[in-house]
PDB file of C-alpha atoms in Angstrom:
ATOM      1  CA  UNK A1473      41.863  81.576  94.882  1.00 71.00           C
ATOM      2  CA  UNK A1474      43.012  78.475  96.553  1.00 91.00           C
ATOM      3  CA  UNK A1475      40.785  76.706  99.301  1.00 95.00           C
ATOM      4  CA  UNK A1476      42.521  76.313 102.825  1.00 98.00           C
ATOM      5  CA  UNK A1477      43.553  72.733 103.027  1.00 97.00           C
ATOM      6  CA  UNK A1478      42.267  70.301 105.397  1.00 97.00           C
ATOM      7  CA  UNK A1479      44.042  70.363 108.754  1.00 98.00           C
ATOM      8  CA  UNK A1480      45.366  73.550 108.713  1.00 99.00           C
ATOM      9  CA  UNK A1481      47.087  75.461 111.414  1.00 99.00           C
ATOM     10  CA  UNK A1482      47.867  79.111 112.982  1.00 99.00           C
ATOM     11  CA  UNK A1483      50.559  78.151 114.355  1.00 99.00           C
ATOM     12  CA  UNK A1484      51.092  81.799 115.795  1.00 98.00           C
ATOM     13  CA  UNK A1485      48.096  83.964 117.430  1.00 98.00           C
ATOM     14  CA  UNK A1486      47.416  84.429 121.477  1.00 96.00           C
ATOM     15  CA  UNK A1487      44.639  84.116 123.605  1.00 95.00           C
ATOM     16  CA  UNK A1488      43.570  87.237 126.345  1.00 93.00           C
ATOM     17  CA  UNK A1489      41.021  87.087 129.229  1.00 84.00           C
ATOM     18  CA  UNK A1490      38.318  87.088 130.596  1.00 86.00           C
ATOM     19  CA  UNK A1491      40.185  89.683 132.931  1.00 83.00           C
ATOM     20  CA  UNK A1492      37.510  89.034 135.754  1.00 84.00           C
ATOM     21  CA  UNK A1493      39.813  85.929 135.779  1.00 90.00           C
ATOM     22  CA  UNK A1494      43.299  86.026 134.705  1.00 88.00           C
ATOM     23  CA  UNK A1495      44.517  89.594 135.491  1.00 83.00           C
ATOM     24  CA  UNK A1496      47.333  91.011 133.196  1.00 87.00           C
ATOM     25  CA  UNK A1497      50.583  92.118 134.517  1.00 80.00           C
ATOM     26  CA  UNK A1498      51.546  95.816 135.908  1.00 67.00           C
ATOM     27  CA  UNK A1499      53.318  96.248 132.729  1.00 73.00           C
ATOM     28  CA  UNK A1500      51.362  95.582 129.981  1.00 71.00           C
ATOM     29  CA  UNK A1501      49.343  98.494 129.889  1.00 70.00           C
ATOM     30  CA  UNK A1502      45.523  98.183 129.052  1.00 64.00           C
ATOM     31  CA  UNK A1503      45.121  95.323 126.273  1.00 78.00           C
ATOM     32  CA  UNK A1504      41.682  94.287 125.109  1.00 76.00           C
ATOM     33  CA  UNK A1505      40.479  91.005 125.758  1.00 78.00           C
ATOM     34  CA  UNK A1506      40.725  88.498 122.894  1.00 87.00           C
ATOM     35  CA  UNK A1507      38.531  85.306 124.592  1.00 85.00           C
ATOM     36  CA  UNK A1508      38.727  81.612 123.058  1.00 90.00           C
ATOM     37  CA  UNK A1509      35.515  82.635 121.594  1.00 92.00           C
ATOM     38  CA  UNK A1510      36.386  85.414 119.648  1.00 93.00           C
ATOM     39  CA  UNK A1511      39.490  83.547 119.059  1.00 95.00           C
ATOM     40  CA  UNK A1512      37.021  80.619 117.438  1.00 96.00           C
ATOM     41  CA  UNK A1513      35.616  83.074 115.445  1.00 96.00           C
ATOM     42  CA  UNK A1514      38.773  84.150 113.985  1.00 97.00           C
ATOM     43  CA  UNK A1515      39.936  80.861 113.209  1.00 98.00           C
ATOM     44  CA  UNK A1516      36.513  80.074 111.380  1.00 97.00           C
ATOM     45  CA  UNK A1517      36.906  83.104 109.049  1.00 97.00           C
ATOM     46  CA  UNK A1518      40.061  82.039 108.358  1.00 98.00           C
ATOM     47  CA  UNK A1519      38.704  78.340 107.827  1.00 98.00           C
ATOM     48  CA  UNK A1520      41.436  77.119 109.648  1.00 98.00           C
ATOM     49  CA  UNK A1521      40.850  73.884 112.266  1.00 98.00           C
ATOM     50  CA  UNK A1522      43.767  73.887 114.237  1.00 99.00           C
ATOM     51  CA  UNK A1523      46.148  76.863 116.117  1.00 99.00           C
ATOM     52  CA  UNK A1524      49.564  77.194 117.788  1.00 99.00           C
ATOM     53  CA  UNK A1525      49.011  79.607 120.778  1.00 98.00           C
ATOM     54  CA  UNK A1526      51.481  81.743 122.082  1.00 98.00           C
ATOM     55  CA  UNK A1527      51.925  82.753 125.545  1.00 96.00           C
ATOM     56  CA  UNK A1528      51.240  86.558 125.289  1.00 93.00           C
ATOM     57  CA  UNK A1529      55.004  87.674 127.848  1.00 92.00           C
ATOM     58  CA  UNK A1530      53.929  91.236 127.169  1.00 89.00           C
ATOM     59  CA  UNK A1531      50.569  90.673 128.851  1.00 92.00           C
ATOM     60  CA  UNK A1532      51.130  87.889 131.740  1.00 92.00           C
ATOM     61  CA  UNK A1533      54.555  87.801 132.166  1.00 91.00           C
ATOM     62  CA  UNK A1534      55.539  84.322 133.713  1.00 94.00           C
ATOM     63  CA  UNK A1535      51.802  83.797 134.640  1.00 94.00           C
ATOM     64  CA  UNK A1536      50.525  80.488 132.885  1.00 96.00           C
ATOM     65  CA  UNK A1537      47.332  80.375 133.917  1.00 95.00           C
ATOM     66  CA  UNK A1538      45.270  81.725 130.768  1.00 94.00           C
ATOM     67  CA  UNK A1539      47.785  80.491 128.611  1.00 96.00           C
ATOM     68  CA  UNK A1540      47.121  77.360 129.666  1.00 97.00           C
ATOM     69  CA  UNK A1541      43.404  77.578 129.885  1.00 96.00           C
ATOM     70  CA  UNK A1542      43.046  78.092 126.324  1.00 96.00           C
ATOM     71  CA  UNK A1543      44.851  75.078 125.717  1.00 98.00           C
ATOM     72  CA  UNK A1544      42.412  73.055 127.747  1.00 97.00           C
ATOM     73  CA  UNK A1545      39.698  73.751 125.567  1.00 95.00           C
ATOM     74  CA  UNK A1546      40.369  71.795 122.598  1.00 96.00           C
ATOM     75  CA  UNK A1547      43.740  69.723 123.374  1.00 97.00           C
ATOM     76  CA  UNK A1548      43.053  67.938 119.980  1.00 98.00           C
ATOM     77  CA  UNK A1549      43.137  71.145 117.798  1.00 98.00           C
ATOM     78  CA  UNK A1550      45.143  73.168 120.067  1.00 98.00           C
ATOM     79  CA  UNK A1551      49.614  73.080 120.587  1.00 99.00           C
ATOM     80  CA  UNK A1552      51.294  76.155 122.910  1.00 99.00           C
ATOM     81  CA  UNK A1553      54.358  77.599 122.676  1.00 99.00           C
ATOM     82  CA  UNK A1554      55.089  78.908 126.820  1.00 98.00           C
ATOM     83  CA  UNK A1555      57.541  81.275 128.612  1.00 97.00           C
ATOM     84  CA  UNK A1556      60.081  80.610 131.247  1.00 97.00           C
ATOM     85  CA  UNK A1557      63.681  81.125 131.824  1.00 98.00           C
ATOM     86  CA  UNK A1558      66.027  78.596 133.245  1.00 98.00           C
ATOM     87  CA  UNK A1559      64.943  78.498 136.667  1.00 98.00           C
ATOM     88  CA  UNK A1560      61.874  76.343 135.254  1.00 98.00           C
ATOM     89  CA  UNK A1561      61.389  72.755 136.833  1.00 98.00           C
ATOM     90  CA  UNK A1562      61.530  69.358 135.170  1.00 98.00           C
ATOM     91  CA  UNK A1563      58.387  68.747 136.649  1.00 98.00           C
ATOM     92  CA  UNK A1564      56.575  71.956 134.959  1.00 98.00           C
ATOM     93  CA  UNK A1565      57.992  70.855 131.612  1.00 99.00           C
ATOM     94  CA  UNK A1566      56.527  67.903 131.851  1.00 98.00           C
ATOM     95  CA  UNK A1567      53.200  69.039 132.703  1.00 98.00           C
ATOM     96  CA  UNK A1568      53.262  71.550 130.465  1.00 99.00           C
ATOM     97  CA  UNK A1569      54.114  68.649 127.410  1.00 98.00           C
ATOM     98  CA  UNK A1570      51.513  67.169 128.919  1.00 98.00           C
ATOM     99  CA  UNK A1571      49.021  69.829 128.151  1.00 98.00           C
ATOM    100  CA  UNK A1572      49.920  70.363 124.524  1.00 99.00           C
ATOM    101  CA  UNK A1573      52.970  72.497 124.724  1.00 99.00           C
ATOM    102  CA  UNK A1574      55.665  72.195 122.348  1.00 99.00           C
ATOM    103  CA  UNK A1575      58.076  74.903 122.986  1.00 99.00           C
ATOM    104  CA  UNK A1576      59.420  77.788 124.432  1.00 99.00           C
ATOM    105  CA  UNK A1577      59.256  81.286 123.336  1.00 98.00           C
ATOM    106  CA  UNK A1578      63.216  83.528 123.381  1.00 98.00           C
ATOM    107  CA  UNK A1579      63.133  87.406 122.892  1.00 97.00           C
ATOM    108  CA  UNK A1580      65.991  89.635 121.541  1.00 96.00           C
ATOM    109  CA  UNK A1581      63.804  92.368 119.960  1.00 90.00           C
ATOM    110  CA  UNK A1582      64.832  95.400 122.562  1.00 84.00           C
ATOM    111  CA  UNK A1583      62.831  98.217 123.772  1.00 79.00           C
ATOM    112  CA  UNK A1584      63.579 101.731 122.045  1.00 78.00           C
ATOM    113  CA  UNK A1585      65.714 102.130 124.783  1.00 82.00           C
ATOM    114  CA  UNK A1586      68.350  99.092 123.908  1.00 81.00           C
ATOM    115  CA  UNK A1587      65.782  96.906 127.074  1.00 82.00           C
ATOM    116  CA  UNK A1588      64.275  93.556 127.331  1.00 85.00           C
ATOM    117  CA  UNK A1589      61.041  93.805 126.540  1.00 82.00           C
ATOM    118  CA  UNK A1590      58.711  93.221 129.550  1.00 80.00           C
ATOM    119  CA  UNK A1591      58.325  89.270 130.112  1.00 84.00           C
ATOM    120  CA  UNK A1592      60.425  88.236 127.742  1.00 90.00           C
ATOM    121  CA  UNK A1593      63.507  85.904 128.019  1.00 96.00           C
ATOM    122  CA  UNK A1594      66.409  85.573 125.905  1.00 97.00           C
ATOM    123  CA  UNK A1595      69.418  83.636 124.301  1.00 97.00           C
ATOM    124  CA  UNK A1596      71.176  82.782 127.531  1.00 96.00           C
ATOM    125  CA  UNK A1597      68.493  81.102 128.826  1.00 98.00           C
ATOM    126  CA  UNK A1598      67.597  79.225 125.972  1.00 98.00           C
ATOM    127  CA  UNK A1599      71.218  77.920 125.736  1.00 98.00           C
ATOM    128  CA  UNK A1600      71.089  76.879 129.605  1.00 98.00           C
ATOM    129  CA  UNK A1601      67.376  75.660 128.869  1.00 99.00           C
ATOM    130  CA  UNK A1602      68.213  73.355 125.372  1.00 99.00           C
ATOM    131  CA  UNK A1603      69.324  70.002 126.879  1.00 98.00           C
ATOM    132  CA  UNK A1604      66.126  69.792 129.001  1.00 98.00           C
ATOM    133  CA  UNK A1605      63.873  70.910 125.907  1.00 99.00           C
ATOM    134  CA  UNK A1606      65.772  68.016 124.147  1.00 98.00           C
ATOM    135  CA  UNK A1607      64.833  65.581 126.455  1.00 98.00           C
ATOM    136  CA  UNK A1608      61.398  66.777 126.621  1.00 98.00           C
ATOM    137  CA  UNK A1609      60.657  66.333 122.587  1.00 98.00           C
ATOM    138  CA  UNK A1610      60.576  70.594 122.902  1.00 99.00           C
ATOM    139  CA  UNK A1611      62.020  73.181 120.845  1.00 99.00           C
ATOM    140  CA  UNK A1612      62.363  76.966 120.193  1.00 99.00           C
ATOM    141  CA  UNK A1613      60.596  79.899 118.750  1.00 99.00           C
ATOM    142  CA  UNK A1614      62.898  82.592 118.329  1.00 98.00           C
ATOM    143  CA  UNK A1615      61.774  86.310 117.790  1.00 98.00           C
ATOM    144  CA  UNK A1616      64.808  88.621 116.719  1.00 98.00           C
ATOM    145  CA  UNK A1617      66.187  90.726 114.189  1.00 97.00           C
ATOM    146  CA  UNK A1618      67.613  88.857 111.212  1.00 98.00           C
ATOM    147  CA  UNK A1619      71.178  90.588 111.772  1.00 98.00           C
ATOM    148  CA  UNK A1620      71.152  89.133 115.375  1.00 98.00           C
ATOM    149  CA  UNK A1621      70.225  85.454 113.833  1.00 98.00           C
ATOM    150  CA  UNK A1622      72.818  84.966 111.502  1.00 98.00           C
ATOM    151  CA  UNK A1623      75.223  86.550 114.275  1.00 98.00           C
ATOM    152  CA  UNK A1624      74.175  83.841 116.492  1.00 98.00           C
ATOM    153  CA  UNK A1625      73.345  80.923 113.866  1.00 97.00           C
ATOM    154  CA  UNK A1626      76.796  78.812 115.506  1.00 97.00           C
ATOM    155  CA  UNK A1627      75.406  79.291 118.809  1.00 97.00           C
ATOM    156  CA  UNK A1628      71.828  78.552 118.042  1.00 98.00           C
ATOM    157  CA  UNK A1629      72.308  75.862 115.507  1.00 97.00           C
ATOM    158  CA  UNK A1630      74.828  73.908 118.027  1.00 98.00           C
ATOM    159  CA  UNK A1631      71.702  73.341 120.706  1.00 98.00           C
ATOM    160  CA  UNK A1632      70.191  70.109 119.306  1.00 98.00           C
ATOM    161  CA  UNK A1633      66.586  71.119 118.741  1.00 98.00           C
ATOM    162  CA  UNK A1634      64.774  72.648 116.136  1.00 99.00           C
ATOM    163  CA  UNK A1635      64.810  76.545 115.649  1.00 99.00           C
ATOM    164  CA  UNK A1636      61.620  78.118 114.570  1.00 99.00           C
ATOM    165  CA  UNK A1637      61.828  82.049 113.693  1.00 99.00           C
ATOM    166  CA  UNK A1638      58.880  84.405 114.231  1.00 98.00           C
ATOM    167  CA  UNK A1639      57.707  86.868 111.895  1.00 98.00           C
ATOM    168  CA  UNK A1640      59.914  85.348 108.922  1.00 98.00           C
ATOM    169  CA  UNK A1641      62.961  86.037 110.972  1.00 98.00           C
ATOM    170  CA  UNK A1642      62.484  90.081 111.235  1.00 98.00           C
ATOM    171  CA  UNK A1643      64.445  91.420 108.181  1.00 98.00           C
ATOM    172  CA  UNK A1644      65.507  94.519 107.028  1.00 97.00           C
ATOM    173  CA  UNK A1645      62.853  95.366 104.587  1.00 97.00           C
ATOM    174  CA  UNK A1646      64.438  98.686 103.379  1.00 97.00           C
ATOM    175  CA  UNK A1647      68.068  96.776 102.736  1.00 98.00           C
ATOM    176  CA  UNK A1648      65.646  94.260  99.988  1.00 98.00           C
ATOM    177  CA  UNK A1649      66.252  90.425  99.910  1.00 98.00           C
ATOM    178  CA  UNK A1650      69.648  90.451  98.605  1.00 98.00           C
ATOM    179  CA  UNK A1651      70.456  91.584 101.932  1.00 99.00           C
ATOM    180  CA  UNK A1652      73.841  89.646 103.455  1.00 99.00           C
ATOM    181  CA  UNK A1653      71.952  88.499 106.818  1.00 99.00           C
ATOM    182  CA  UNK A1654      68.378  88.062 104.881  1.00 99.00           C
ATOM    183  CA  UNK A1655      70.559  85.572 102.139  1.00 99.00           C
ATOM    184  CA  UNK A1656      72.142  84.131 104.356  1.00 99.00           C
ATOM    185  CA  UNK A1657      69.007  83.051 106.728  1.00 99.00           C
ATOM    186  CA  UNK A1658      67.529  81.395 103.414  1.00 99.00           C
ATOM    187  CA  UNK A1659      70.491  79.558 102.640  1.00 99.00           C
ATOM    188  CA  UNK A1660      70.043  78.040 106.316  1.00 99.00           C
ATOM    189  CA  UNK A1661      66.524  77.548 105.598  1.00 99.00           C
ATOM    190  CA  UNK A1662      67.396  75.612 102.242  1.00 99.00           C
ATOM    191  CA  UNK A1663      69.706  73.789 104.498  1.00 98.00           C
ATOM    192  CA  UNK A1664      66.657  72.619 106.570  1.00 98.00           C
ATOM    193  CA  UNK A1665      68.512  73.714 109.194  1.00 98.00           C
ATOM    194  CA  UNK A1666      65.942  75.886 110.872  1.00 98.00           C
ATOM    195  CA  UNK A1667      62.397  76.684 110.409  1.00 99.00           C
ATOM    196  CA  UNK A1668      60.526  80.301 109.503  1.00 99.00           C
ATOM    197  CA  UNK A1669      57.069  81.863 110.467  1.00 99.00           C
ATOM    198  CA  UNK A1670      55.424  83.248 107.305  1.00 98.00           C
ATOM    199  CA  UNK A1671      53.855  86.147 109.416  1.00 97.00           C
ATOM    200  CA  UNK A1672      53.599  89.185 107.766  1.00 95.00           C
ATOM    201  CA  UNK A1673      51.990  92.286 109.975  1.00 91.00           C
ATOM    202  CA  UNK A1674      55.131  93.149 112.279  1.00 93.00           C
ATOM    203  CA  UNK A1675      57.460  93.425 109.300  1.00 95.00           C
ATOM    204  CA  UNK A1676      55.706  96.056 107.388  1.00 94.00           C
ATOM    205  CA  UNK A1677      53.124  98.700 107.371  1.00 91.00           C
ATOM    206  CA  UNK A1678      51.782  98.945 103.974  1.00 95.00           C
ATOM    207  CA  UNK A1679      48.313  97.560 104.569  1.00 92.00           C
ATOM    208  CA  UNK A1680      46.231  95.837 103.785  1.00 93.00           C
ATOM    209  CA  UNK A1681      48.739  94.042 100.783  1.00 96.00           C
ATOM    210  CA  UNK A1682      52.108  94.299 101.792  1.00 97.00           C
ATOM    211  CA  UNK A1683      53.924  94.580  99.052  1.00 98.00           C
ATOM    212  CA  UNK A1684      57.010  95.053  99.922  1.00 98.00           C
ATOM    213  CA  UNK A1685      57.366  91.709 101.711  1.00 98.00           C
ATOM    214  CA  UNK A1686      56.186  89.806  98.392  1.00 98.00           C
ATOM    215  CA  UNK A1687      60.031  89.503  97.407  1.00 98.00           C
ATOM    216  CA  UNK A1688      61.090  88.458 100.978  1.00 99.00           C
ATOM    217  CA  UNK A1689      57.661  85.531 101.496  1.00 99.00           C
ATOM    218  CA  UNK A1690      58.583  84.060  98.086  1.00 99.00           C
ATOM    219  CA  UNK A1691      62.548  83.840  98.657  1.00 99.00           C
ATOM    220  CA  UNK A1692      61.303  81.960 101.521  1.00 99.00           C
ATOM    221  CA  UNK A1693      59.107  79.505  99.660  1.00 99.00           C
ATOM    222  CA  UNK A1694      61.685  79.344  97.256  1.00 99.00           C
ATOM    223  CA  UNK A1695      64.259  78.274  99.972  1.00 99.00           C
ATOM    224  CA  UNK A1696      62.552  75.556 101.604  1.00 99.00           C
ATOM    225  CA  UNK A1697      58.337  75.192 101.922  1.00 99.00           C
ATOM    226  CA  UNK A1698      58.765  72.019 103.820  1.00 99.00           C
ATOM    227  CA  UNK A1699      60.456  74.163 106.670  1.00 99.00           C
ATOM    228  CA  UNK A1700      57.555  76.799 106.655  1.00 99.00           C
ATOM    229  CA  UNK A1701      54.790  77.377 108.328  1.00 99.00           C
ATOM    230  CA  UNK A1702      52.311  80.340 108.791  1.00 99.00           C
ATOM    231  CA  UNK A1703      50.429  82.912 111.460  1.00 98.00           C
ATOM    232  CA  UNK A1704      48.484  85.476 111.786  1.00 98.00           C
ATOM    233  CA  UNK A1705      49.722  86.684 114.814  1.00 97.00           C
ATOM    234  CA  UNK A1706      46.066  87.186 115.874  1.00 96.00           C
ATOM    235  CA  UNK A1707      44.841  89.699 118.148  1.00 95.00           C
ATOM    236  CA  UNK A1708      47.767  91.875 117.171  1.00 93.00           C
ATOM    237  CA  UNK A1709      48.568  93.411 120.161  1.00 90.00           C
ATOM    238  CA  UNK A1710      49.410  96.873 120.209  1.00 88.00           C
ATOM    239  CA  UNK A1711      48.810  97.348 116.534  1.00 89.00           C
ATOM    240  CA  UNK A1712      46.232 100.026 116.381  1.00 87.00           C
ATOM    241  CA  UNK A1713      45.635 101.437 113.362  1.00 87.00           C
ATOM    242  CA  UNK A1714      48.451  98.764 111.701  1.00 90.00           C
ATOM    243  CA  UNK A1715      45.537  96.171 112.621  1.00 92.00           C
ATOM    244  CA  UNK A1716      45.402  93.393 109.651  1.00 95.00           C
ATOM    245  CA  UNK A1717      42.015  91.696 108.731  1.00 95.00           C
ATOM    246  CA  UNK A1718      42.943  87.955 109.554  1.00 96.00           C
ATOM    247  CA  UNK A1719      40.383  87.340 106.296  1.00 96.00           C
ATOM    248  CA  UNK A1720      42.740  89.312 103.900  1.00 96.00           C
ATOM    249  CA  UNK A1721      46.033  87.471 105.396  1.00 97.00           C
ATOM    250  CA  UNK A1722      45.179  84.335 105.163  1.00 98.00           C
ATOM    251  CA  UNK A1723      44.119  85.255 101.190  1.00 97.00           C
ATOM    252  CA  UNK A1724      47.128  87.013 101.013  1.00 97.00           C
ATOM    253  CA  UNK A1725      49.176  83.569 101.670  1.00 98.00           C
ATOM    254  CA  UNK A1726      47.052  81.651  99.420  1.00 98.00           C
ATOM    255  CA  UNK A1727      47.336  83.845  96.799  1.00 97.00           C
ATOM    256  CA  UNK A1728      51.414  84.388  96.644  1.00 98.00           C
ATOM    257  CA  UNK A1729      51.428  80.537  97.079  1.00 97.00           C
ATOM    258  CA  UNK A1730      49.190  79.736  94.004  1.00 95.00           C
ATOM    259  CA  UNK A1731      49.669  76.412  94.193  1.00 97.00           C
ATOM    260  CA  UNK A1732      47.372  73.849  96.464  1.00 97.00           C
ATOM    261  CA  UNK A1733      50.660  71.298  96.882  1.00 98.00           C
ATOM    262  CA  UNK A1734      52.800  74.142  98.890  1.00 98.00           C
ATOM    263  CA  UNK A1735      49.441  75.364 100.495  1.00 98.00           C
ATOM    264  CA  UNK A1736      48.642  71.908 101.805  1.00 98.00           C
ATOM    265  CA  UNK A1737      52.481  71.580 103.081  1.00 99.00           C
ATOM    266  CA  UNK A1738      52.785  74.967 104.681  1.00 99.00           C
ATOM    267  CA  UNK A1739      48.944  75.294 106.618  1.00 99.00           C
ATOM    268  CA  UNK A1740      49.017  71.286 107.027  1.00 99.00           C
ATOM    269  CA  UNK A1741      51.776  68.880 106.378  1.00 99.00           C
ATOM    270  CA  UNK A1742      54.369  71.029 108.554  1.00 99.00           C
ATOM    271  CA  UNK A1743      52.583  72.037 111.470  1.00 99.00           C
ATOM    272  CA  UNK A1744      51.451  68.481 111.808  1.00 99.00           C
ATOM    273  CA  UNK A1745      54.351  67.083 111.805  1.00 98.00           C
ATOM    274  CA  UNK A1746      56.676  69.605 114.386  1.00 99.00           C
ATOM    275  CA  UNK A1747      53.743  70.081 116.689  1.00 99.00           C
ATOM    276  CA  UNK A1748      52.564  66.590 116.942  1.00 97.00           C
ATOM    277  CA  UNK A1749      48.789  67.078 115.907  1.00 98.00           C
ATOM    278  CA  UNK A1750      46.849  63.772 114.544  1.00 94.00           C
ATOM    279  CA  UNK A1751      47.307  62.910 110.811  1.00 90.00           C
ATOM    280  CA  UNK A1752      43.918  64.448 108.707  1.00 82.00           C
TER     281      UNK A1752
END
């Protein structure tokens, strides 16, 4: 197996707790705590240096406060990805850039009922939100269907910052990679024109392998590995028995890769460069 490069990055996983101090929302039901310790230890099993945390909308809502507390423990290792709607002020923007975070987080995965999911903000604000984000070197992490991408690449791709899709931009796994929507997303990946999340656990759940994403990680790499990164989406909230070992996904990556160049670009080289962490 490959070794995990030097300077590499999570660049999607969430930090919870202690409660006794930042107390979840009404809505998110009873979620274990995942502290900056136990989030340590994941990274080190891993053997990763570096992470991209993500504010977790479905536990806190608009409330920053633990978000940004993890983020104050190591600013050198540590970016954040935050969650606000249009409303937000200049002046939290800034401080929020000045603390390490990078972007903002839009939602158009719906409830079962056709709902926003609790916390979560979507497209509209993120086109009212994109000059500002411009101005403040930000950008966007986008978590939706792949259908609902590709139905919204002219309005997404017309905002003037870059575009990064969670969970390899949701697609239909039964439909199989010659999908219209899942083609079509590559060929605007090959384009360079936005940038995907090799996350596997949300998209599938035949553990611990997942093979039926294989065909759908490696049209991907094939597409474009200098517009890739990875994540482990670590604590994975509301898994339960769907529950990945972050040991096994992070082999997982290394092994479909097979090749220490792409590792190195993916883990390292990327996340360095559109999160702004030092050069290794």
């Amino acid at each position: 197996m490959l070794s995990v490069p030097a300077g590499a990055c999570d660049c999607h996983c969430h930090v919870i707790g202690p409660t006794q101090r930042f107390a979840q929302a009404a809505f998110s039901g009873d979620i274990p705590e995942a502290w900056l310790d136990r989030h340590a230890a994941a990274l080190k099993t891993m053997g990763l240096s570096r992470a991209v945390i993500v504010q977790p909308s479905s536990v806190y809502g608009f409330d920053d406060a633990a978000f940004l507390d993890a983020l104050r423990a190591r600013p050198e290792a540590y970016r954040g990805v935050a969650i606000a709607d249009a409303t937000v002020s200049d002046a939290q923007l800034e401080a929020w850039r000045a603390l390490g975070v990078r972007a903002l987080r839009f939602v158009e995965i719906k409830t079962a009922t056709g709902g926003r999911l609790p916390g979560s903000v979507g497209f509209d604000d993120l086109a009212r939100l994109a000059p500002r984000l411009r101005a403040f070197g930000m950008h966007a992490h986008i978590w939706a269907d792949c259908e609902t991408i590709v139905g919204q690449e002219t309005r997404l791709l017309s905002l003037g910052i870059d575009i990064v899709l969670d969970h390899m931009g949701k697609p239909n796994v039964e439909r199989g990679v010659d999908d219209p929507a899942f083609q079509r997303l590559c060929a605007l990946l090959s384009e360079g024109r936005l940038w995907v999340k090799l996350a596997l656990c949300r998209n599938s759940r035949v553990l611990p392998d997942y093979p039926d994403l294989r065909p759908f990680h490696d049209a991907l790499v094939k597409a474009n590995p200098d517009r890739l990164l990875w994540g482990s989406d670590w604590p994975h909230l509301r898994m339960g028995d769907m529950t990945p070992d972050v040991g096994q996904l992070i082999g997982l990556l290394l092994d479909w890769i097979g090749d220490e160049d792409l590792a190195r670009r993916i883990l390292a080289t990327n996340p360095t460069r559109l999160f702004g962490f030092a050069q290794v």
